[in-house]
PDB file of C-alpha atoms in Angstrom:
ATOM      1  CA  MET F1250      69.657 224.177  32.098  1.00  0.00           C
ATOM      2  CA  LEU F1251      68.581 227.680  32.904  1.00  0.00           C
ATOM      3  CA  ASP F1252      67.795 229.443  29.575  1.00  0.00           C
ATOM      4  CA  PRO F1253      67.759 233.160  30.072  1.00  0.00           C
ATOM      5  CA  TYR F1254      66.122 233.617  26.674  1.00  0.00           C
ATOM      6  CA  ALA F1255      63.202 231.172  27.326  1.00  0.00           C
ATOM      7  CA  HIS F1256      60.672 234.011  27.603  1.00  0.00           C
ATOM      8  CA  PRO F1257      58.194 235.272  24.922  1.00  0.00           C
ATOM      9  CA  GLY F1258      59.009 238.452  23.202  1.00  0.00           C
ATOM     10  CA  VAL F1259      60.873 240.204  20.390  1.00  0.00           C
ATOM     11  CA  ASP F1260      64.716 240.898  20.258  1.00  0.00           C
ATOM     12  CA  ARG F1261      65.207 244.671  20.223  1.00  0.00           C
ATOM     13  CA  LYS F1262      68.285 246.959  20.302  1.00  0.00           C
ATOM     14  CA  ALA F1263      69.012 248.908  23.444  1.00  0.00           C
ATOM     15  CA  GLN F1264      71.782 251.513  24.248  1.00  0.00           C
ATOM     16  CA  LEU F1265      72.426 251.642  28.043  1.00  0.00           C
ATOM     17  CA  HIS F1266      75.332 254.069  28.228  1.00  0.00           C
ATOM     18  CA  CYS F1267      75.407 257.481  26.485  1.00  0.00           C
ATOM     19  CA  HIS F1268      75.810 261.142  27.441  1.00  0.00           C
ATOM     20  CA  SER F1269      74.235 264.434  26.484  1.00  0.00           C
ATOM     21  CA  THR F1270      74.854 268.154  27.380  1.00  0.00           C
ATOM     22  CA  GLY F1271      73.497 267.262  30.754  1.00  0.00           C
ATOM     23  CA  SER F1272      77.208 266.431  31.557  1.00  0.00           C
ATOM     24  CA  ASP F1273      80.081 266.137  28.999  1.00  0.00           C
ATOM     25  CA  GLY F1274      78.220 265.025  25.938  1.00  0.00           C
ATOM     26  CA  ARG F1275      78.197 267.267  22.779  1.00  0.00           C
ATOM     27  CA  TYR F1276      74.528 267.014  21.888  1.00  0.00           C
ATOM     28  CA  PRO F1277      71.314 267.741  23.801  1.00  0.00           C
ATOM     29  CA  PRO F1278      69.070 264.742  24.782  1.00  0.00           C
ATOM     30  CA  GLU F1279      66.688 265.385  21.851  1.00  0.00           C
ATOM     31  CA  ALA F1280      69.458 264.957  19.363  1.00  0.00           C
ATOM     32  CA  VAL F1281      70.985 261.969  21.120  1.00  0.00           C
ATOM     33  CA  VAL F1282      67.681 260.151  21.166  1.00  0.00           C
ATOM     34  CA  GLU F1283      66.832 261.012  17.542  1.00  0.00           C
ATOM     35  CA  ARG F1284      70.271 259.671  16.428  1.00  0.00           C
ATOM     36  CA  TYR F1285      69.628 256.262  18.041  1.00  0.00           C
ATOM     37  CA  ARG F1286      65.989 256.252  16.805  1.00  0.00           C
ATOM     38  CA  GLN F1287      67.290 256.625  13.220  1.00  0.00           C
ATOM     39  CA  LEU F1288      69.598 253.668  13.826  1.00  0.00           C
ATOM     40  CA  GLY F1289      66.681 251.521  14.869  1.00  0.00           C
ATOM     41  CA  PHE F1290      67.171 251.475  18.646  1.00  0.00           C
ATOM     42  CA  SER F1291      64.048 250.622  20.723  1.00  0.00           C
ATOM     43  CA  PHE F1292      65.618 251.718  24.023  1.00  0.00           C
ATOM     44  CA  VAL F1293      68.033 254.523  24.944  1.00  0.00           C
ATOM     45  CA  ALA F1294      69.280 255.278  28.386  1.00  0.00           C
ATOM     46  CA  ILE F1295      70.953 258.693  28.875  1.00  0.00           C
ATOM     47  CA  THR F1296      73.505 258.269  31.627  1.00  0.00           C
ATOM     48  CA  ASP F1297      75.100 261.551  32.371  1.00  0.00           C
ATOM     49  CA  HIS F1298      77.859 261.783  34.869  1.00  0.00           C
ATOM     50  CA  ASP F1299      76.535 262.143  38.483  1.00  0.00           C
ATOM     51  CA  THR F1300      73.290 263.774  37.385  1.00  0.00           C
ATOM     52  CA  VAL F1301      70.042 262.304  36.016  1.00  0.00           C
ATOM     53  CA  THR F1302      68.927 263.759  32.696  1.00  0.00           C
ATOM     54  CA  ASP F1303      65.400 262.580  32.517  1.00  0.00           C
ATOM     55  CA  ALA F1304      64.375 262.676  28.867  1.00  0.00           C
ATOM     56  CA  SER F1305      61.578 260.066  29.158  1.00  0.00           C
ATOM     57  CA  ARG F1306      59.220 262.759  27.619  1.00  0.00           C
ATOM     58  CA  LEU F1307      60.927 261.864  24.312  1.00  0.00           C
ATOM     59  CA  SER F1308      59.617 258.301  24.369  1.00  0.00           C
ATOM     60  CA  ASP F1309      57.225 257.086  21.715  1.00  0.00           C
ATOM     61  CA  HIS F1310      55.656 253.693  20.723  1.00  0.00           C
ATOM     62  CA  ALA F1311      58.852 252.888  18.788  1.00  0.00           C
ATOM     63  CA  CYS F1312      61.615 254.138  21.210  1.00  0.00           C
ATOM     64  CA  CYS F1313      61.532 254.155  24.990  1.00  0.00           C
ATOM     65  CA  VAL F1314      63.860 256.591  26.743  1.00  0.00           C
ATOM     66  CA  ILE F1315      65.144 255.386  30.142  1.00  0.00           C
ATOM     67  CA  PRO F1316      66.287 257.660  32.998  1.00  0.00           C
ATOM     68  CA  GLY F1317      69.767 256.813  34.317  1.00  0.00           C
ATOM     69  CA  VAL F1318      72.967 258.083  35.619  1.00  0.00           C
ATOM     70  CA  GLU F1319      76.649 257.172  35.658  1.00  0.00           C
ATOM     71  CA  VAL F1320      77.879 257.672  39.087  1.00  0.00           C
ATOM     72  CA  THR F1321      81.456 257.893  40.321  1.00  0.00           C
ATOM     73  CA  VAL F1322      82.220 255.994  43.389  1.00  0.00           C
ATOM     74  CA  PRO F1323      84.567 258.177  45.272  1.00  0.00           C
ATOM     75  CA  ARG F1324      88.146 256.936  45.879  1.00  0.00           C
ATOM     76  CA  PRO F1325      88.777 258.758  48.080  1.00  0.00           C
ATOM     77  CA  VAL F1326      86.801 261.703  46.656  1.00  0.00           C
ATOM     78  CA  ARG F1327      85.307 262.494  43.300  1.00  0.00           C
ATOM     79  CA  PRO F1328      86.237 262.719  40.400  1.00  0.00           C
ATOM     80  CA  PHE F1329      88.477 259.776  41.368  1.00  0.00           C
ATOM     81  CA  GLY F1330      86.963 256.311  41.382  1.00  0.00           C
ATOM     82  CA  PRO F1331      85.186 253.759  39.119  1.00  0.00           C
ATOM     83  CA  HIS F1332      81.862 254.345  37.402  1.00  0.00           C
ATOM     84  CA  LEU F1333      78.645 252.696  38.356  1.00  0.00           C
ATOM     85  CA  GLY F1334      75.868 252.380  35.848  1.00  0.00           C
ATOM     86  CA  CYS F1335      72.425 253.063  37.349  1.00  0.00           C
ATOM     87  CA  LEU F1336      69.200 252.598  35.272  1.00  0.00           C
ATOM     88  CA  PHE F1337      65.582 253.446  35.924  1.00  0.00           C
ATOM     89  CA  VAL F1338      66.333 255.924  38.723  1.00  0.00           C
ATOM     90  CA  HIS F1339      65.358 259.570  39.119  1.00  0.00           C
ATOM     91  CA  ARG F1340      68.120 260.671  41.479  1.00  0.00           C
ATOM     92  CA  PRO F1341      71.910 259.606  41.757  1.00  0.00           C
ATOM     93  CA  PRO F1342      72.610 257.411  44.765  1.00  0.00           C
ATOM     94  CA  GLN F1343      74.149 259.404  47.575  1.00  0.00           C
ATOM     95  CA  ALA F1344      76.113 256.515  49.197  1.00  0.00           C
ATOM     96  CA  ARG F1345      79.845 256.793  49.166  1.00  0.00           C
ATOM     97  CA  THR F1346      80.726 253.092  48.808  1.00  0.00           C
ATOM     98  CA  ALA F1347      79.971 250.874  45.712  1.00  0.00           C
ATOM     99  CA  GLN F1348      77.879 248.375  47.736  1.00  0.00           C
ATOM    100  CA  ALA F1349      75.853 250.908  49.463  1.00  0.00           C
ATOM    101  CA  ALA F1350      75.226 252.658  46.178  1.00  0.00           C
ATOM    102  CA  ILE F1351      74.074 249.526  44.529  1.00  0.00           C
ATOM    103  CA  TRP F1352      71.623 248.815  47.407  1.00  0.00           C
ATOM    104  CA  GLU F1353      70.288 252.400  47.008  1.00  0.00           C
ATOM    105  CA  VAL F1354      69.728 251.902  43.375  1.00  0.00           C
ATOM    106  CA  VAL F1355      67.920 248.499  44.008  1.00  0.00           C
ATOM    107  CA  GLN F1356      65.687 249.936  46.731  1.00  0.00           C
ATOM    108  CA  ALA F1357      64.661 252.641  44.320  1.00  0.00           C
ATOM    109  CA  GLY F1358      63.487 250.030  41.756  1.00  0.00           C
ATOM    110  CA  GLY F1359      66.593 250.537  39.595  1.00  0.00           C
ATOM    111  CA  VAL F1360      69.202 248.229  37.977  1.00  0.00           C
ATOM    112  CA  ALA F1361      72.935 248.644  38.663  1.00  0.00           C
ATOM    113  CA  GLY F1362      75.938 247.641  36.749  1.00  0.00           C
ATOM    114  CA  LEU F1363      79.720 248.036  36.420  1.00  0.00           C
ATOM    115  CA  ASN F1364      80.792 250.285  33.657  1.00  0.00           C
ATOM    116  CA  HIS F1365      84.114 249.740  31.771  1.00  0.00           C
ATOM    117  CA  PRO F1366      85.717 247.539  34.484  1.00  0.00           C
ATOM    118  CA  SER F1367      89.320 247.834  33.200  1.00  0.00           C
ATOM    119  CA  TRP F1368      89.278 251.612  32.345  1.00  0.00           C
ATOM    120  CA  THR F1369      92.443 253.162  33.613  1.00  0.00           C
ATOM    121  CA  GLY F1370      91.098 256.685  33.824  1.00  0.00           C
ATOM    122  CA  ASN F1371      90.733 258.991  36.756  1.00  0.00           C
ATOM    123  CA  LEU F1372      94.463 258.516  37.519  1.00  0.00           C
ATOM    124  CA  TRP F1373      94.190 254.779  37.540  1.00  0.00           C
ATOM    125  CA  THR F1374      91.390 254.769  40.205  1.00  0.00           C
ATOM    126  CA  ALA F1375      88.600 253.791  37.846  1.00  0.00           C
ATOM    127  CA  ARG F1376      89.164 249.956  37.624  1.00  0.00           C
ATOM    128  CA  TRP F1377      86.821 247.520  39.160  1.00  0.00           C
ATOM    129  CA  GLY F1378      89.249 245.113  40.806  1.00  0.00           C
ATOM    130  CA  THR F1379      88.874 241.282  41.031  1.00  0.00           C
ATOM    131  CA  SER F1380      88.315 241.352  44.785  1.00  0.00           C
ATOM    132  CA  GLU F1381      85.798 244.097  44.724  1.00  0.00           C
ATOM    133  CA  VAL F1382      83.806 242.417  41.824  1.00  0.00           C
ATOM    134  CA  ARG F1383      83.726 239.215  44.001  1.00  0.00           C
ATOM    135  CA  SER F1384      82.467 240.909  47.044  1.00  0.00           C
ATOM    136  CA  LEU F1385      79.808 243.124  45.507  1.00  0.00           C
ATOM    137  CA  ARG F1386      76.177 241.953  45.318  1.00  0.00           C
ATOM    138  CA  GLY F1387      72.951 243.319  43.795  1.00  0.00           C
ATOM    139  CA  PHE F1388      74.278 244.494  40.411  1.00  0.00           C
ATOM    140  CA  HIS F1389      72.752 242.944  37.307  1.00  0.00           C
ATOM    141  CA  PHE F1390      75.083 243.843  34.304  1.00  0.00           C
ATOM    142  CA  VAL F1391      78.905 244.270  33.567  1.00  0.00           C
ATOM    143  CA  GLU F1392      80.142 246.110  30.335  1.00  0.00           C
ATOM    144  CA  VAL F1393      82.132 243.534  28.270  1.00  0.00           C
ATOM    145  CA  TRP F1394      82.923 246.013  25.696  1.00  0.00           C
ATOM    146  CA  ASN F1395      83.307 249.871  26.036  1.00  0.00           C
ATOM    147  CA  PRO F1396      85.534 251.911  23.568  1.00  0.00           C
ATOM    148  CA  HIS F1397      87.502 253.240  26.651  1.00  0.00           C
ATOM    149  CA  SER F1398      88.313 249.769  28.059  1.00  0.00           C
ATOM    150  CA  ASP F1399      89.977 246.356  27.312  1.00  0.00           C
ATOM    151  CA  PRO F1400      87.247 243.796  26.246  1.00  0.00           C
ATOM    152  CA  GLU F1401      89.255 240.884  27.202  1.00  0.00           C
ATOM    153  CA  LEU F1402      89.735 242.041  30.775  1.00  0.00           C
ATOM    154  CA  ASP F1403      86.157 243.226  30.968  1.00  0.00           C
ATOM    155  CA  THR F1404      84.844 239.902  29.727  1.00  0.00           C
ATOM    156  CA  ARG F1405      87.018 238.262  32.409  1.00  0.00           C
ATOM    157  CA  ARG F1406      85.511 240.467  35.066  1.00  0.00           C
ATOM    158  CA  TRP F1407      81.974 239.659  33.768  1.00  0.00           C
ATOM    159  CA  VAL F1408      82.575 235.935  33.871  1.00  0.00           C
ATOM    160  CA  GLN F1409      83.902 236.240  37.504  1.00  0.00           C
ATOM    161  CA  ALA F1410      80.768 238.156  38.448  1.00  0.00           C
ATOM    162  CA  VAL F1411      78.594 235.521  36.839  1.00  0.00           C
ATOM    163  CA  ARG F1412      80.420 232.711  38.730  1.00  0.00           C
ATOM    164  CA  TRP F1413      80.382 234.441  42.049  1.00  0.00           C
ATOM    165  CA  CYS F1414      76.758 235.721  41.885  1.00  0.00           C
ATOM    166  CA  GLY F1415      75.389 232.289  40.866  1.00  0.00           C
ATOM    167  CA  PRO F1416      72.345 231.120  38.896  1.00  0.00           C
ATOM    168  CA  GLU F1417      69.833 232.838  41.337  1.00  0.00           C
ATOM    169  CA  HIS F1418      71.223 236.348  40.383  1.00  0.00           C
ATOM    170  CA  PRO F1419      71.855 236.695  36.634  1.00  0.00           C
ATOM    171  CA  VAL F1420      74.429 239.155  35.462  1.00  0.00           C
ATOM    172  CA  ALA F1421      74.057 240.186  31.820  1.00  0.00           C
ATOM    173  CA  PRO F1422      76.827 241.267  29.482  1.00  0.00           C
ATOM    174  CA  VAL F1423      76.557 244.655  28.009  1.00  0.00           C
ATOM    175  CA  ALA F1424      78.382 246.437  25.211  1.00  0.00           C
ATOM    176  CA  ALA F1425      78.006 250.272  24.973  1.00  0.00           C
ATOM    177  CA  ASP F1426      78.939 253.270  22.971  1.00  0.00           C
ATOM    178  CA  ASP F1427      79.641 255.471  25.783  1.00  0.00           C
ATOM    179  CA  PHE F1428      78.644 258.164  23.396  1.00  0.00           C
ATOM    180  CA  HIS F1429      79.901 261.767  23.849  1.00  0.00           C
ATOM    181  CA  ARG F1430      80.556 263.122  20.453  1.00  0.00           C
ATOM    182  CA  ASP F1431      80.786 262.478  16.758  1.00  0.00           C
ATOM    183  CA  GLY F1432      82.329 259.054  15.729  1.00  0.00           C
ATOM    184  CA  GLN F1433      81.162 257.271  18.817  1.00  0.00           C
ATOM    185  CA  LEU F1434      77.738 256.048  17.750  1.00  0.00           C
ATOM    186  CA  GLY F1435      76.549 252.601  17.118  1.00  0.00           C
ATOM    187  CA  ARG F1436      79.634 250.738  17.956  1.00  0.00           C
ATOM    188  CA  GLY F1437      78.282 248.631  20.898  1.00  0.00           C
ATOM    189  CA  TRP F1438      74.868 247.831  22.195  1.00  0.00           C
ATOM    190  CA  VAL F1439      72.712 245.078  23.750  1.00  0.00           C
ATOM    191  CA  VAL F1440      69.871 243.126  22.284  1.00  0.00           C
ATOM    192  CA  VAL F1441      67.114 242.438  24.794  1.00  0.00           C
ATOM    193  CA  ARG F1442      64.121 240.109  24.472  1.00  0.00           C
ATOM    194  CA  VAL F1443      61.038 242.013  25.485  1.00  0.00           C
ATOM    195  CA  PRO F1444      57.251 241.682  25.012  1.00  0.00           C
ATOM    196  CA  SER F1445      56.801 245.400  24.567  1.00  0.00           C
ATOM    197  CA  VAL F1446      58.731 248.686  24.151  1.00  0.00           C
ATOM    198  CA  THR F1447      58.330 249.875  27.722  1.00  0.00           C
ATOM    199  CA  ALA F1448      60.729 250.574  30.686  1.00  0.00           C
ATOM    200  CA  ALA F1449      59.074 247.798  32.623  1.00  0.00           C
ATOM    201  CA  ALA F1450      59.830 245.243  29.932  1.00  0.00           C
ATOM    202  CA  LEU F1451      63.422 246.288  29.598  1.00  0.00           C
ATOM    203  CA  ARG F1452      63.996 246.176  33.345  1.00  0.00           C
ATOM    204  CA  GLU F1453      62.567 242.656  33.549  1.00  0.00           C
ATOM    205  CA  ALA F1454      64.741 241.472  30.589  1.00  0.00           C
ATOM    206  CA  LEU F1455      67.951 242.812  32.340  1.00  0.00           C
ATOM    207  CA  LEU F1456      66.976 241.211  35.679  1.00  0.00           C
ATOM    208  CA  ARG F1457      66.532 237.891  33.924  1.00  0.00           C
ATOM    209  CA  GLY F1458      69.644 238.139  31.844  1.00  0.00           C
ATOM    210  CA  ALA F1459      67.541 237.942  28.634  1.00  0.00           C
ATOM    211  CA  ALA F1460      70.084 240.038  26.764  1.00  0.00           C
ATOM    212  CA  TYR F1461      73.275 239.726  24.635  1.00  0.00           C
ATOM    213  CA  ALA F1462      76.037 242.077  24.031  1.00  0.00           C
ATOM    214  CA  THR F1463      77.229 242.884  20.459  1.00  0.00           C
ATOM    215  CA  THR F1464      79.505 245.145  18.437  1.00  0.00           C
ATOM    216  CA  GLY F1465      77.868 244.066  15.157  1.00  0.00           C
ATOM    217  CA  PRO F1466      76.900 240.379  14.762  1.00  0.00           C
ATOM    218  CA  GLN F1467      73.317 239.334  15.131  1.00  0.00           C
ATOM    219  CA  ALA F1468      72.506 236.111  16.962  1.00  0.00           C
ATOM    220  CA  ALA F1469      69.706 234.065  18.448  1.00  0.00           C
ATOM    221  CA  PHE F1470      70.523 231.785  21.557  1.00  0.00           C
ATOM    222  CA  GLY F1471      68.506 229.047  23.280  1.00  0.00           C
ATOM    223  CA  VAL F1472      68.306 225.574  24.629  1.00  0.00           C
ATOM    224  CA  ARG F1473      67.131 222.644  22.531  1.00  0.00           C
ATOM    225  CA  LYS F1474      67.014 219.093  23.564  1.00  0.00           C
ATOM    226  CA  GLY F1475      69.684 219.547  26.285  1.00  0.00           C
ATOM    227  CA  ALA F1476      72.069 221.503  24.170  1.00  0.00           C
ATOM    228  CA  VAL F1477      72.881 225.243  23.986  1.00  0.00           C
ATOM    229  CA  TRP F1478      72.368 226.415  20.420  1.00  0.00           C
ATOM    230  CA  VAL F1479      73.168 229.564  18.575  1.00  0.00           C
ATOM    231  CA  GLU F1480      72.347 231.004  15.126  1.00  0.00           C
ATOM    232  CA  SER F1481      74.463 233.923  14.011  1.00  0.00           C
ATOM    233  CA  ASP F1482      75.653 235.838  11.036  1.00  0.00           C
ATOM    234  CA  ALA F1483      79.115 235.767  12.522  1.00  0.00           C
ATOM    235  CA  GLY F1484      81.805 233.322  10.940  1.00  0.00           C
ATOM    236  CA  GLU F1485      82.921 231.583  14.171  1.00  0.00           C
ATOM    237  CA  VAL F1486      81.073 230.381  17.308  1.00  0.00           C
ATOM    238  CA  ARG F1487      82.901 229.524  20.599  1.00  0.00           C
ATOM    239  CA  PHE F1488      81.507 227.928  23.686  1.00  0.00           C
ATOM    240  CA  TYR F1489      83.131 228.399  27.001  1.00  0.00           C
ATOM    241  CA  ARG F1490      82.559 226.816  30.383  1.00  0.00           C
ATOM    242  CA  ALA F1491      82.412 228.615  33.749  1.00  0.00           C
ATOM    243  CA  CYS F1492      86.159 228.219  34.422  1.00  0.00           C
ATOM    244  CA  GLY F1493      86.845 230.212  31.296  1.00  0.00           C
ATOM    245  CA  ARG F1494      88.073 227.304  29.019  1.00  0.00           C
ATOM    246  CA  MET F1495      86.832 226.965  25.482  1.00  0.00           C
ATOM    247  CA  VAL F1496      85.058 223.591  25.094  1.00  0.00           C
ATOM    248  CA  HIS F1497      83.781 223.897  21.487  1.00  0.00           C
ATOM    249  CA  ARG F1498      84.529 225.878  18.403  1.00  0.00           C
ATOM    250  CA  VAL F1499      82.740 225.899  15.194  1.00  0.00           C
ATOM    251  CA  ARG F1500      83.780 227.886  12.140  1.00  0.00           C
ATOM    252  CA  ARG F1501      80.242 228.798  11.069  1.00  0.00           C
ATOM    253  CA  GLY F1502      77.314 230.787  12.445  1.00  0.00           C
ATOM    254  CA  CYS F1503      75.083 227.948  13.519  1.00  0.00           C
ATOM    255  CA  ALA F1504      76.289 225.627  16.199  1.00  0.00           C
ATOM    256  CA  GLN F1505      75.342 223.732  19.372  1.00  0.00           C
ATOM    257  CA  TYR F1506      76.959 222.254  22.417  1.00  0.00           C
ATOM    258  CA  GLU F1507      75.584 219.791  24.961  1.00  0.00           C
ATOM    259  CA  PRO F1508      77.028 220.905  28.415  1.00  0.00           C
ATOM    260  CA  ALA F1509      78.345 218.482  30.978  1.00  0.00           C
ATOM    261  CA  PRO F1510      77.523 218.856  34.726  1.00  0.00           C
ATOM    262  CA  GLN F1511      81.098 219.935  35.499  1.00  0.00           C
ATOM    263  CA  ASP F1512      80.839 222.911  33.033  1.00  0.00           C
ATOM    264  CA  GLY F1513      79.010 224.858  35.671  1.00  0.00           C
ATOM    265  CA  PHE F1514      77.519 227.181  33.065  1.00  0.00           C
ATOM    266  CA  VAL F1515      78.025 227.664  29.348  1.00  0.00           C
ATOM    267  CA  ARG F1516      78.408 231.040  27.522  1.00  0.00           C
ATOM    268  CA  VAL F1517      78.727 231.651  23.800  1.00  0.00           C
ATOM    269  CA  GLU F1518      80.891 234.190  21.806  1.00  0.00           C
ATOM    270  CA  CYS F1519      80.267 234.897  18.237  1.00  0.00           C
ATOM    271  CA  HIS F1520      83.234 236.243  16.240  1.00  0.00           C
ATOM    272  CA  GLY F1521      82.887 237.894  12.789  1.00  0.00           C
ATOM    273  CA  ALA F1522      84.060 240.568  10.403  1.00  0.00           C
ATOM    274  CA  THR F1523      81.721 243.118  12.022  1.00  0.00           C
ATOM    275  CA  GLY F1524      82.861 242.355  15.562  1.00  0.00           C
ATOM    276  CA  HIS F1525      81.864 240.163  18.467  1.00  0.00           C
ATOM    277  CA  ALA F1526      78.753 239.067  20.334  1.00  0.00           C
ATOM    278  CA  TRP F1527      78.541 237.646  23.880  1.00  0.00           C
ATOM    279  CA  SER F1528      75.592 235.571  25.194  1.00  0.00           C
ATOM    280  CA  SER F1529      74.318 235.499  28.706  1.00  0.00           C
ATOM    281  CA  ALA F1530      75.241 232.390  30.805  1.00  0.00           C
ATOM    282  CA  PHE F1531      73.323 229.173  30.550  1.00  0.00           C
ATOM    283  CA  TRP F1532      73.567 227.489  33.999  1.00  0.00           C
ATOM    284  CA  VAL F1533      73.851 223.697  34.228  1.00  0.00           C
ATOM    285  CA  LEU F1534      71.888 222.662  37.326  1.00  0.00           C
ATOM    286  CA  PRO F1535      71.952 219.303  39.146  1.00  0.00           C
ATOM    287  CA  ASP F1536      68.850 217.172  39.035  1.00  0.00           C
ATOM    288  CA  PRO F1537      66.527 217.570  42.096  1.00  0.00           C
TER     289      PRO F1537
END
């Protein structure tokens, strides 16, 4: 199996989608970063709408601030269209199609992802449709939880993306606050496995899929003696195969499942009183 977490490092909290007064957020970058720092976040990406608010000057040894932008892909013109998350970039992509924008981000050394896939905003033009997700390449994350979107539909889009992109191109699940104003802080985030609190370490973790999304539960995932295992403070653990069918369910926080070749890949969801957590995919590969 391909274990996305089989890398040295420490699990750290990251917020990859929040806004400041650089666009439609209520607070300036300094206040946004300070709020996340107080909540124990090691990484914060300020992703203002269609403009890069570079607050990397606010980074220190405990909290790394990442430049980013949330770009509207025009349908047919802005502000109509879905939103593309772009991290580690210093200018918004100028392309007018989703695929061209993704390649522009990749060529700039950034990481692109699909934000709130089922969001019905912008007069119903903001959804990332099934056929579009299936055709796009080069993105590395999909939001499975966002307060403005449907987590069941978003998880379905993420699973489809994982299946269509394959084991050679990991697609990580992301939960995000989409923070704009009071009451929207600390509801969804990702936990990344990194050797250091640096932008380079976060970027590599996202490219490997060494992350899990959560709205509260803490978890550890891995592979042990041919089985996918999880240890979590959530009350229930569910294992799913690539087709979307649940194959194992345990009503406690510690569990394991030994995949069969026909599973394709296995992913884990942890369900608890504080929310849900989503693991990256563990691909089952044929013997050479």
